CSV table of C-alpha atoms and ligand atoms in Angstrom, one decimal:
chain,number,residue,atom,x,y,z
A,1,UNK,CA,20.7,-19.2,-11.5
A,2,UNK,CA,18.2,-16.6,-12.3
A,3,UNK,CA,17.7,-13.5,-10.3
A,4,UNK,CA,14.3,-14.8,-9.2
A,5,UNK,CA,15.6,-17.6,-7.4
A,6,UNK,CA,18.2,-15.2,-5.8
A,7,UNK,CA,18.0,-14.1,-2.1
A,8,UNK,CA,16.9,-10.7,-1.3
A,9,UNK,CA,18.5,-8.0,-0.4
A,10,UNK,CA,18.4,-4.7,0.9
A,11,UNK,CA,18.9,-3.1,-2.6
A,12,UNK,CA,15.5,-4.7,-3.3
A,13,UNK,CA,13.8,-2.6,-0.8
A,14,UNK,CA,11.7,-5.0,0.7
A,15,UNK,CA,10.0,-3.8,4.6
A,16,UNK,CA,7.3,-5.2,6.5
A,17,UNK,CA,4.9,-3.2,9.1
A,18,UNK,CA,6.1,-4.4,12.8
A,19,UNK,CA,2.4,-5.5,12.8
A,20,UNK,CA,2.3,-8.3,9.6
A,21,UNK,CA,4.9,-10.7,10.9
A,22,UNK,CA,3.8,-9.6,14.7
A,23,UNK,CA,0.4,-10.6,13.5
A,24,UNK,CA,-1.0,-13.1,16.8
A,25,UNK,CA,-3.3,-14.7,14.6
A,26,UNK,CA,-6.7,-13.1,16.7
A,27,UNK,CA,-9.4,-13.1,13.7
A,28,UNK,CA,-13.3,-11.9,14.8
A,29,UNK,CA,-13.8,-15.5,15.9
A,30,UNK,CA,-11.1,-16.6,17.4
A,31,UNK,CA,-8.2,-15.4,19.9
A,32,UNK,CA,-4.2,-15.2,19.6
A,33,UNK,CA,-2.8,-18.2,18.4
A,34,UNK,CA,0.8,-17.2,18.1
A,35,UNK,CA,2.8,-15.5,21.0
A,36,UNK,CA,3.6,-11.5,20.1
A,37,UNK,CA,7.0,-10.8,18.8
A,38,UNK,CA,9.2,-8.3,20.2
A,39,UNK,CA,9.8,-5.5,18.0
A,40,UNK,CA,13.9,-6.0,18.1
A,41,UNK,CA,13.9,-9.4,17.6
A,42,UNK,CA,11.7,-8.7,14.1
A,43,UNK,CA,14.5,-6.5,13.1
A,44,UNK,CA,16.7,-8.9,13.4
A,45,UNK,CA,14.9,-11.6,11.7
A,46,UNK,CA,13.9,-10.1,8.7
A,47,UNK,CA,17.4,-7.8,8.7
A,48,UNK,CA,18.8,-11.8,8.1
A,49,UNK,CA,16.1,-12.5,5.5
A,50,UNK,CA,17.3,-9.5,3.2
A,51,UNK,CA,14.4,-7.0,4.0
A,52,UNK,CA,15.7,-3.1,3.5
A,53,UNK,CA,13.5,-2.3,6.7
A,54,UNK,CA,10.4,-2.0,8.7
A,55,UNK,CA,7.5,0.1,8.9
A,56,UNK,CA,4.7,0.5,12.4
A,57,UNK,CA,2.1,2.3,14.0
A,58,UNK,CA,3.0,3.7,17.1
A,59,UNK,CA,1.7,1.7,19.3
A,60,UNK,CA,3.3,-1.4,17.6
A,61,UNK,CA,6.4,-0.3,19.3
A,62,UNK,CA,5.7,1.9,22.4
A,63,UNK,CA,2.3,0.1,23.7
A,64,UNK,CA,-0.4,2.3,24.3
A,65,UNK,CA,-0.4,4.6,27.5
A,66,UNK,CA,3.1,4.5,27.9
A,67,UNK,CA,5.1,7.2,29.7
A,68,UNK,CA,7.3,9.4,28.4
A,69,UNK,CA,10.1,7.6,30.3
A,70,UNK,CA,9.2,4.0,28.7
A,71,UNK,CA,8.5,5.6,25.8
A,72,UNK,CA,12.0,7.0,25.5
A,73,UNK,CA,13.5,3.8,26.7
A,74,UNK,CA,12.0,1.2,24.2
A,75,UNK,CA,12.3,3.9,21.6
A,76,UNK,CA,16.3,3.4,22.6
A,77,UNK,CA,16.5,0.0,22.3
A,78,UNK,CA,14.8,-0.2,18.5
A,79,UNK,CA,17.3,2.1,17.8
A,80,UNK,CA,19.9,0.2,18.7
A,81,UNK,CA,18.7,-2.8,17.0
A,82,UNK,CA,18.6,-0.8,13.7
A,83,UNK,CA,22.2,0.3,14.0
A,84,UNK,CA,23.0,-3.3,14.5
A,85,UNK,CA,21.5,-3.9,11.5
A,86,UNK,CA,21.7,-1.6,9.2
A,87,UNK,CA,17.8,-1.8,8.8
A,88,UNK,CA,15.9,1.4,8.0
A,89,UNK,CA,12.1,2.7,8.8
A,90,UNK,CA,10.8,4.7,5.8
A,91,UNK,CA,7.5,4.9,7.0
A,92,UNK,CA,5.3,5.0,10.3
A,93,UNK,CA,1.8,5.3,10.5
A,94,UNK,CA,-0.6,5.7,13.9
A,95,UNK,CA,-2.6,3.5,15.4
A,96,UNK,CA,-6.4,5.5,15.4
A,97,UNK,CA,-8.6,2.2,15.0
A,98,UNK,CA,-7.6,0.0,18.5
A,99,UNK,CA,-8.9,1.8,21.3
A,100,UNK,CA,-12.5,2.3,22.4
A,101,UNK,CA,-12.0,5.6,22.5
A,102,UNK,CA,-11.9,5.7,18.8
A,103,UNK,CA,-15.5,2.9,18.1
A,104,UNK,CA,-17.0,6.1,16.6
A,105,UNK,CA,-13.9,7.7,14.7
A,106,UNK,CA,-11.0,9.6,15.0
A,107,UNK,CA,-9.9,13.0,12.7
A,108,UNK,CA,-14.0,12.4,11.9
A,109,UNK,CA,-15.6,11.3,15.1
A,110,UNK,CA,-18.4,13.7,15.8
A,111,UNK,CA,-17.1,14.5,19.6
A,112,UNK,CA,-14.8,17.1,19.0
A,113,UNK,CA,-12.4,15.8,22.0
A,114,UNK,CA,-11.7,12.8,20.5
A,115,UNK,CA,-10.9,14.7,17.2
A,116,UNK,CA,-8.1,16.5,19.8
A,117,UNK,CA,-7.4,13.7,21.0
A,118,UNK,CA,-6.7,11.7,17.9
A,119,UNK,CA,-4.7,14.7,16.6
A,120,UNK,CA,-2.5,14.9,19.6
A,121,UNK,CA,-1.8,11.4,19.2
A,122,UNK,CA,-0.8,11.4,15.5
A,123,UNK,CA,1.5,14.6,15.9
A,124,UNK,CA,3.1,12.6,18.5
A,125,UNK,CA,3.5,9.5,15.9
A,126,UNK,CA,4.5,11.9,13.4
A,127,UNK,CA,7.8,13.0,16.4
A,128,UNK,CA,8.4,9.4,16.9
A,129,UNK,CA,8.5,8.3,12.4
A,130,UNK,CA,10.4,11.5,11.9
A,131,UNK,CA,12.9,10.6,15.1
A,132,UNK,CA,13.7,6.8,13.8
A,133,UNK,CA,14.2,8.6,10.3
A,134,UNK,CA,10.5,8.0,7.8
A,135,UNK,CA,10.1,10.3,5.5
A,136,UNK,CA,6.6,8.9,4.9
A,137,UNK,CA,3.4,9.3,7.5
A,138,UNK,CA,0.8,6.8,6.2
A,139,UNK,CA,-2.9,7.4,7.6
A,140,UNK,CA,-5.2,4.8,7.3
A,141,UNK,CA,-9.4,6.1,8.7
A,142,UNK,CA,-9.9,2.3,9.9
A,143,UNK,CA,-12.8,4.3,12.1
A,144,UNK,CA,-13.6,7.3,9.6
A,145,UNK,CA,-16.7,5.8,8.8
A,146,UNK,CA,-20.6,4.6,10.1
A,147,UNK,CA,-22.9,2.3,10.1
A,148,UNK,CA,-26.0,4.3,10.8
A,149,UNK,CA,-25.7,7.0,8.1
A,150,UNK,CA,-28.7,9.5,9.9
A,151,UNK,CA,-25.7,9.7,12.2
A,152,UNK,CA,-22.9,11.2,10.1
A,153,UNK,CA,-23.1,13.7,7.5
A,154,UNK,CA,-20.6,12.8,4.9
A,155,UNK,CA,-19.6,16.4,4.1
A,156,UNK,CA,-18.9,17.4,7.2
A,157,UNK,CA,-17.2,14.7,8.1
A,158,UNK,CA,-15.0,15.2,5.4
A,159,UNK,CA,-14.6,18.8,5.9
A,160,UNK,CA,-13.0,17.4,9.7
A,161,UNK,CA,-11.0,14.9,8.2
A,162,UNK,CA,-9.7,17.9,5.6
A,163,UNK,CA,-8.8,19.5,8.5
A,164,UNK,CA,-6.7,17.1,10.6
A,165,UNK,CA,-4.6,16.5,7.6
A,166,UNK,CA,-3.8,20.5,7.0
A,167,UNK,CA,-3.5,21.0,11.1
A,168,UNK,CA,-0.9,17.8,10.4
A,169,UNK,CA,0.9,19.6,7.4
A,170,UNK,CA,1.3,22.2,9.0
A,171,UNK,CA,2.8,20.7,11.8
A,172,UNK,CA,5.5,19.1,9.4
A,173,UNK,CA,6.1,22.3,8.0
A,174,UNK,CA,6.9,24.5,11.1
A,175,UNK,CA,9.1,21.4,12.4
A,176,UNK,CA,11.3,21.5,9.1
A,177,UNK,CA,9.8,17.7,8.7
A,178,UNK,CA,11.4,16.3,5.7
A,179,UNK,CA,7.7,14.2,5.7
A,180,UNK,CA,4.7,13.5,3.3
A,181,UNK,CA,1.5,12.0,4.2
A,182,UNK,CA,0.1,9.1,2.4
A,183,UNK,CA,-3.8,8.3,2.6
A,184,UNK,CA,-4.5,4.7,2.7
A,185,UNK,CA,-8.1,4.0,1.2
A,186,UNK,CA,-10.5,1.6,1.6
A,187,UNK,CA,-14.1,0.4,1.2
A,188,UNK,CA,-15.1,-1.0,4.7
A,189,UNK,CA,-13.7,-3.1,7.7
A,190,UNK,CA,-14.4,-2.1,10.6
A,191,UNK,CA,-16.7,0.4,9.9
A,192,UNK,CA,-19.5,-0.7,7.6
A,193,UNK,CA,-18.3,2.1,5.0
A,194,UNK,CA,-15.4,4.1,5.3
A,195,UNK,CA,-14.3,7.3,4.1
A,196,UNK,CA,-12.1,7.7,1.1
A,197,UNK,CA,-13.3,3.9,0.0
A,198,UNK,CA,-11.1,3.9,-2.9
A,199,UNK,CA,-7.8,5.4,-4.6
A,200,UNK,CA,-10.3,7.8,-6.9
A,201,UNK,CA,-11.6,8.9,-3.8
A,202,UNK,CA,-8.5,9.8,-2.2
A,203,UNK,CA,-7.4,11.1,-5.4
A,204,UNK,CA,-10.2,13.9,-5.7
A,205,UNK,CA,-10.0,14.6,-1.6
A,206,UNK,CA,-6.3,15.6,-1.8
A,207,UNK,CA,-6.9,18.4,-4.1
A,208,UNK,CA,-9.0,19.8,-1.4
A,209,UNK,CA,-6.5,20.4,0.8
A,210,UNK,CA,-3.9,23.1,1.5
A,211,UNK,CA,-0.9,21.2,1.0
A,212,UNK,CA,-1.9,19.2,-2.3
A,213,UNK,CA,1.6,18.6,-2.6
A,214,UNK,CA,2.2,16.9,0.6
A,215,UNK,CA,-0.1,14.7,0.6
A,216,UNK,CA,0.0,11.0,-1.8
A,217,UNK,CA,-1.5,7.5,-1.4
A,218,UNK,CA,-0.6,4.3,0.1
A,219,UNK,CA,-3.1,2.0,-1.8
A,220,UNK,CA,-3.2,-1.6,-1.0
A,221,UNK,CA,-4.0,-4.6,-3.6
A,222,UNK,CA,-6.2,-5.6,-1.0
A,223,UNK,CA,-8.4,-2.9,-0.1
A,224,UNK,CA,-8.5,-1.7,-4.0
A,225,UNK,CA,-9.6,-5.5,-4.6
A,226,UNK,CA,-12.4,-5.8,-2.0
A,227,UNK,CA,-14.0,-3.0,-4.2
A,228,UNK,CA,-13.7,-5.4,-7.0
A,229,UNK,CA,-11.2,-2.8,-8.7
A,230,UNK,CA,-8.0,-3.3,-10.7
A,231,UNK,CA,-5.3,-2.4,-8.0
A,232,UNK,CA,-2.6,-1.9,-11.0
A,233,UNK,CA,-4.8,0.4,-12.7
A,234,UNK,CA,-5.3,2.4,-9.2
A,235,UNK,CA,-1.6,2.3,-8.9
A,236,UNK,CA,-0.5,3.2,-12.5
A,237,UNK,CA,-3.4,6.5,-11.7
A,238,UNK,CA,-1.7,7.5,-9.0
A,239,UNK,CA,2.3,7.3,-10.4
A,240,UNK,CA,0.7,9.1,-13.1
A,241,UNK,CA,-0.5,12.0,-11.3
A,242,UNK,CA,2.5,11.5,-8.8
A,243,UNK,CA,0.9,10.2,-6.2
A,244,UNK,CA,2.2,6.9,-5.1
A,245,UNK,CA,4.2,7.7,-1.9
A,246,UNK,CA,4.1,4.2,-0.9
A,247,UNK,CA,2.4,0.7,-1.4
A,248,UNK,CA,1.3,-2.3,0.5
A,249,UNK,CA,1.1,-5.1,-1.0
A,250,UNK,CA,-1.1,-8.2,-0.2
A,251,UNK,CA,-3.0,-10.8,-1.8
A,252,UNK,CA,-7.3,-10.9,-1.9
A,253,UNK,CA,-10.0,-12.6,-3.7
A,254,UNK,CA,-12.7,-10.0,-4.4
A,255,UNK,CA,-15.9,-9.8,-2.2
A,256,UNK,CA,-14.7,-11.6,0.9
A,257,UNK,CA,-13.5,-9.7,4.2
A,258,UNK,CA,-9.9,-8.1,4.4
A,259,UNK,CA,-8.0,-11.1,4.2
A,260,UNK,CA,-4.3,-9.7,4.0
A,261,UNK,CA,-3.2,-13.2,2.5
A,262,UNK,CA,0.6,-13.7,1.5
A,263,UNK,CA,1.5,-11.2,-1.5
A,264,UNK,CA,0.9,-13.5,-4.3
A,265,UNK,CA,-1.1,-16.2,-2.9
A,266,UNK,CA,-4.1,-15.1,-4.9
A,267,UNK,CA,-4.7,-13.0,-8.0
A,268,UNK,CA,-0.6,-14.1,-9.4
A,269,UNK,CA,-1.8,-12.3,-12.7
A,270,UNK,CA,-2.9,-9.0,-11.3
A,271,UNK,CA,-0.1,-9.4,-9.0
A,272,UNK,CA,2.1,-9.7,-12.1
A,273,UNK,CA,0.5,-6.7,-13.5
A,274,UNK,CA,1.7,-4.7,-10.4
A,275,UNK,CA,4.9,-5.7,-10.1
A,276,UNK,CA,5.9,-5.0,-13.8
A,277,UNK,CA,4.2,-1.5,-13.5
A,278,UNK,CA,6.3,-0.8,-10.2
A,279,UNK,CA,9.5,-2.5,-12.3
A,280,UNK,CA,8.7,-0.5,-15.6
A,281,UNK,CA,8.1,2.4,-14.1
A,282,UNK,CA,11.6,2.6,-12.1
A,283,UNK,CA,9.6,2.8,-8.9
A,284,UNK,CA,12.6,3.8,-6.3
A,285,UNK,CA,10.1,3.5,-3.0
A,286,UNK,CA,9.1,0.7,-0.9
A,287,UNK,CA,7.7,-2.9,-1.7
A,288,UNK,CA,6.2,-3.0,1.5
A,289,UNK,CA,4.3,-5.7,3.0
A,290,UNK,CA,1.0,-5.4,4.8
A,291,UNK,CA,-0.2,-8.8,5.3
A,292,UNK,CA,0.5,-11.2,7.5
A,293,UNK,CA,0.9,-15.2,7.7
A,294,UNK,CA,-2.6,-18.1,8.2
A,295,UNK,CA,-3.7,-18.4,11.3
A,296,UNK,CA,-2.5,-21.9,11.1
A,297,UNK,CA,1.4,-20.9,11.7
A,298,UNK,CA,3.8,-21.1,14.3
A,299,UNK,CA,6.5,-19.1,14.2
A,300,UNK,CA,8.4,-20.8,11.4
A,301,UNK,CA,5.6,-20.6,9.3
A,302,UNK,CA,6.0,-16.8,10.4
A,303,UNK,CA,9.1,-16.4,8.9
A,304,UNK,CA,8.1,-18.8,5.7
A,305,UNK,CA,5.3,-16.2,5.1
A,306,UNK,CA,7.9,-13.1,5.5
A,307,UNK,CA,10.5,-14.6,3.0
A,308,UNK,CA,8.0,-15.9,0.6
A,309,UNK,CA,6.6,-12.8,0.1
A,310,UNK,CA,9.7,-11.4,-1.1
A,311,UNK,CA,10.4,-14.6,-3.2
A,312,UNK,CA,7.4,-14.3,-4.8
A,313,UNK,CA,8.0,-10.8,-5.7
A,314,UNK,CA,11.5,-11.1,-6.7
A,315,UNK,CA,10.4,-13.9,-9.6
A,316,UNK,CA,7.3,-11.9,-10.7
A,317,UNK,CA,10.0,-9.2,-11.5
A,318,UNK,CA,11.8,-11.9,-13.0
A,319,UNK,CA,8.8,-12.5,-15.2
A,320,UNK,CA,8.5,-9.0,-16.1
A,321,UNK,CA,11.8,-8.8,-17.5
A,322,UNK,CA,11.4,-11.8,-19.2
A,323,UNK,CA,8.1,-10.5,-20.9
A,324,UNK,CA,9.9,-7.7,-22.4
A,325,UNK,CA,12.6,-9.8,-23.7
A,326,UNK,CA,10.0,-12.9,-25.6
A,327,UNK,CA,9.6,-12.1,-29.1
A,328,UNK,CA,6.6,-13.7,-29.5
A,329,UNK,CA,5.1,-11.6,-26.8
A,330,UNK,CA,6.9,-8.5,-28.8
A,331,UNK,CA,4.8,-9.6,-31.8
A,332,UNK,CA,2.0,-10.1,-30.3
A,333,UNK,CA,2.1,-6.2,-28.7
A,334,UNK,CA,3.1,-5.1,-32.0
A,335,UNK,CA,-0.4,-6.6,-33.7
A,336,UNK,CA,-2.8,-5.4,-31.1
A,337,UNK,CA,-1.4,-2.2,-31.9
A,338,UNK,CA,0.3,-1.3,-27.9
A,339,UNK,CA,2.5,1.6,-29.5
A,340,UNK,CA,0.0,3.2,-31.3
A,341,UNK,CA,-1.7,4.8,-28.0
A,342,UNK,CA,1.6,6.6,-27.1
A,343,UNK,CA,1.3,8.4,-29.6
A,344,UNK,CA,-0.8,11.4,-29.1
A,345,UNK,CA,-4.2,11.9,-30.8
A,346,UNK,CA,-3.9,15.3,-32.3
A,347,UNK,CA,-2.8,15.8,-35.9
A,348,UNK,CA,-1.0,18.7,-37.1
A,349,UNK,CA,-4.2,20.8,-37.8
A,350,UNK,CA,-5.7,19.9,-34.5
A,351,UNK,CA,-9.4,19.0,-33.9
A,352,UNK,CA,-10.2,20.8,-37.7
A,353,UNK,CA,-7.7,18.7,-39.3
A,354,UNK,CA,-9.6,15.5,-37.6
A,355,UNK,CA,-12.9,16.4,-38.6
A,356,UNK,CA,-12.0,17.1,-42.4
A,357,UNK,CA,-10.3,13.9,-42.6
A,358,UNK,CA,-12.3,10.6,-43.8
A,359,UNK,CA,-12.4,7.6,-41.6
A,360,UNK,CA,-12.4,3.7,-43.3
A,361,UNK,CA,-15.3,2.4,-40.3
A,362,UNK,CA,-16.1,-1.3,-42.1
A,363,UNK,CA,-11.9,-1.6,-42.2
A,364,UNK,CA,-11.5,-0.1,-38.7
A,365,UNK,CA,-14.4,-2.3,-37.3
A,366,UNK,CA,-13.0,-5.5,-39.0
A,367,UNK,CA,-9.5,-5.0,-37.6
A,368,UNK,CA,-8.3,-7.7,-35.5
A,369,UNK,CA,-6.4,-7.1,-32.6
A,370,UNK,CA,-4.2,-10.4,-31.9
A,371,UNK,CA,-5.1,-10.0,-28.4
A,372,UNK,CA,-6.2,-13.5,-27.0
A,373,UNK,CA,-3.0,-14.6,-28.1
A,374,UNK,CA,-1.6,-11.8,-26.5
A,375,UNK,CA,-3.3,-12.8,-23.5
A,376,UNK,CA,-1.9,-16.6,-23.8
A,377,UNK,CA,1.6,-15.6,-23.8
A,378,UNK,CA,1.2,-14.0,-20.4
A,379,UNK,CA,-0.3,-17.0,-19.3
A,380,UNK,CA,2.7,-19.7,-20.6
A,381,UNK,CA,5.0,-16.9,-19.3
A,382,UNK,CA,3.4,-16.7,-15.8
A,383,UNK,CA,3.0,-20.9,-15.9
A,384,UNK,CA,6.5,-21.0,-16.5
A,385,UNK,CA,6.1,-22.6,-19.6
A,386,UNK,CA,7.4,-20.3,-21.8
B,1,MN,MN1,-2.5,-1.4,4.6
């Protein structure tokens, strides 16, 4: 048997938000068609599936309002659940979208007290990640956005939004947090446009903040997809300027609503894509999961959707490997000339050197590249013909 059609396991570092299999199945039309899950017995199920962990907001695991008493207690009891089972949490995130409190923002609602307010709340998410052991503090603005544009000026919205990230910094720093923040972007949903819309975005924010180096992305296939943008090319950007802290991965057909389908279930070529970038690359992190099973399911369709995802994964990696090992698809690289851009530009000379030099354009211009056939391997690979 191939490793594709092996189980997961830990050393595969699959997790899942609390909140993906815990999904009720509630969409804007319709209520809760599954029953919630409780957060220990989640650990356990996807602990026996082969998952490495889980990740949650804070109020996925200590509801809303809780007191500090509850809090301590529940907190407790998911710890003891990971001890049974060895799982781990490598990243938390807070919850700044749910309550009506936050219908006009959070870190960038124009009241200032909710501001406080939304800041007091993610320091404390930060004490609870930090306590069951993350070393990554995912934000995601859900509500750091508008509808009515005469109503939020974009600047200074972003100059609050700078802020609450260096006030949170900060707060890692003086606590001796081993932590770094991840910025989650996306286009829209709930709010008709939201900050940071896409990886370039959040790219170009972080380097105006005073703890560039703190601060990475979480992008996620579907948000980047919903822009109509190549996720892997957002990913590769951000490994390449070190800023991939930590993924989610979905599936998404571009220009409908956030549909956090099974990873895989659409777009199996850019998923592809992904996956042998994350595999190439040596990625050590996360292949985290932020999706979450059709309304249709019951709880065994739950748990289908949860092990699926990491099959799915697990035999595009297989495909990956596979690519680099076809020696047709070697050939095929070879003639549309894939080598040829690592190597750098500049001559020995430099620019001088390149403008002396005389260029062949008719040859140049009536160079074929071998790249549809290029492109047809990947397809018999990914068809599983080949
Ligand atoms: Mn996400």
């Amino acid at each position: 048997m191939s490793s594709a059609t092996s189980a997961p396991s830990p050393d595969d570092h699959f997790t899942f938000g609390l909140w993906t299999v815990g999904n009720p199945g509630r969409d804007p039309f319709g209520v809760e068609t599954r029953a919630p899950l409780d957060p220990v017995d989640t650990v356990h199920r996807l602990a026996d599936l082969g998952a490495y962990g889980v990740s949650l907001h804070d109020d996925d695991l200590v509801p809303f309002g809780s007191v500090a008493a509850e809090r301590d207690r529940i907190v407790a009891r998911f710890e003891g659940a990971l001890k049974a089972t060895g799982m781990k949490v490598p990243m938390t995130t807070v919850n700044l979208f749910t309550q009506p409190v936050f219908k006009e923002g959070a870190f960038t609602a124009n009241d200032p007290q909710i501001r406080r307010f939304a800041l007091k709340k993610a320091a404390d998410a930060i004490d609870l990640g930090v306590e069951l052991g993350a070393s990554v503090f995912v934000l995601w603005g859900g509500r750091e956005g508008c509808e009515v544009d005469a109503a939020k000026p974009i600047a200074a919205a972003l100059d609050r939004l700078a802020e609450a990230v260096d006030l949170l910094c900060d707060y890692a720093i003086e606590q001796g947090y081993d932590l770094r923040i991840a910025l989650e972007p996306k286009p829209n949903e709930p709010r008709g446009d939201i900050l940071l819309p896409t990886v370039g975005h959040a790219l170009a924010f972080i380097s105006e903040l005073e703890h560039p180096e703190m601060v990475g992305l979480n992008p996620e296939f579907a948000h980047e997809t919903m822009s109509g943008l190549a996720f892997n090319h957002g990913v590769a950007q951000a490994l390449w300027q070190g800023k991939l802290f930590h993924i989610d991965l979905n599936a998404q057909r571009a220009g409908k609503f956030d549909q956090d389908y099974r990873f895989g279930s659409e777009g199996v070529r850019d998923a592809f894509y992904l996956v042998k970038l994350l595999e190439d690359t040596g990625w050590d992190g996360m292949r985290h999961f932020d999706s979450h099973a059709y309304r249709t399911e019951d709880a065994d369709g739950v748990w289908e959707f949860a092990a699926a995802s990491m099959r799915t994964y697990l035999i595009l990696r297989e495909k990956a490997r596979r690519f680099h090992a076809d020696p047709d698809i070697t050939a095929a690289m070879e003639e549309a000339q894939v080598a040829g851009l690592r190597e750098p530009t500049t001559p020995e000379g430099g620019l001088r050197a390149i403008r002396a030099a005389d260029y062949d354009l008719a040859a140049l211009g009536a160079q074929g590249y071998g790249m549809e056939r290029l492109d047809a391997l990947v397809d018999e690979l990914l068809l599983g013909v080949r």
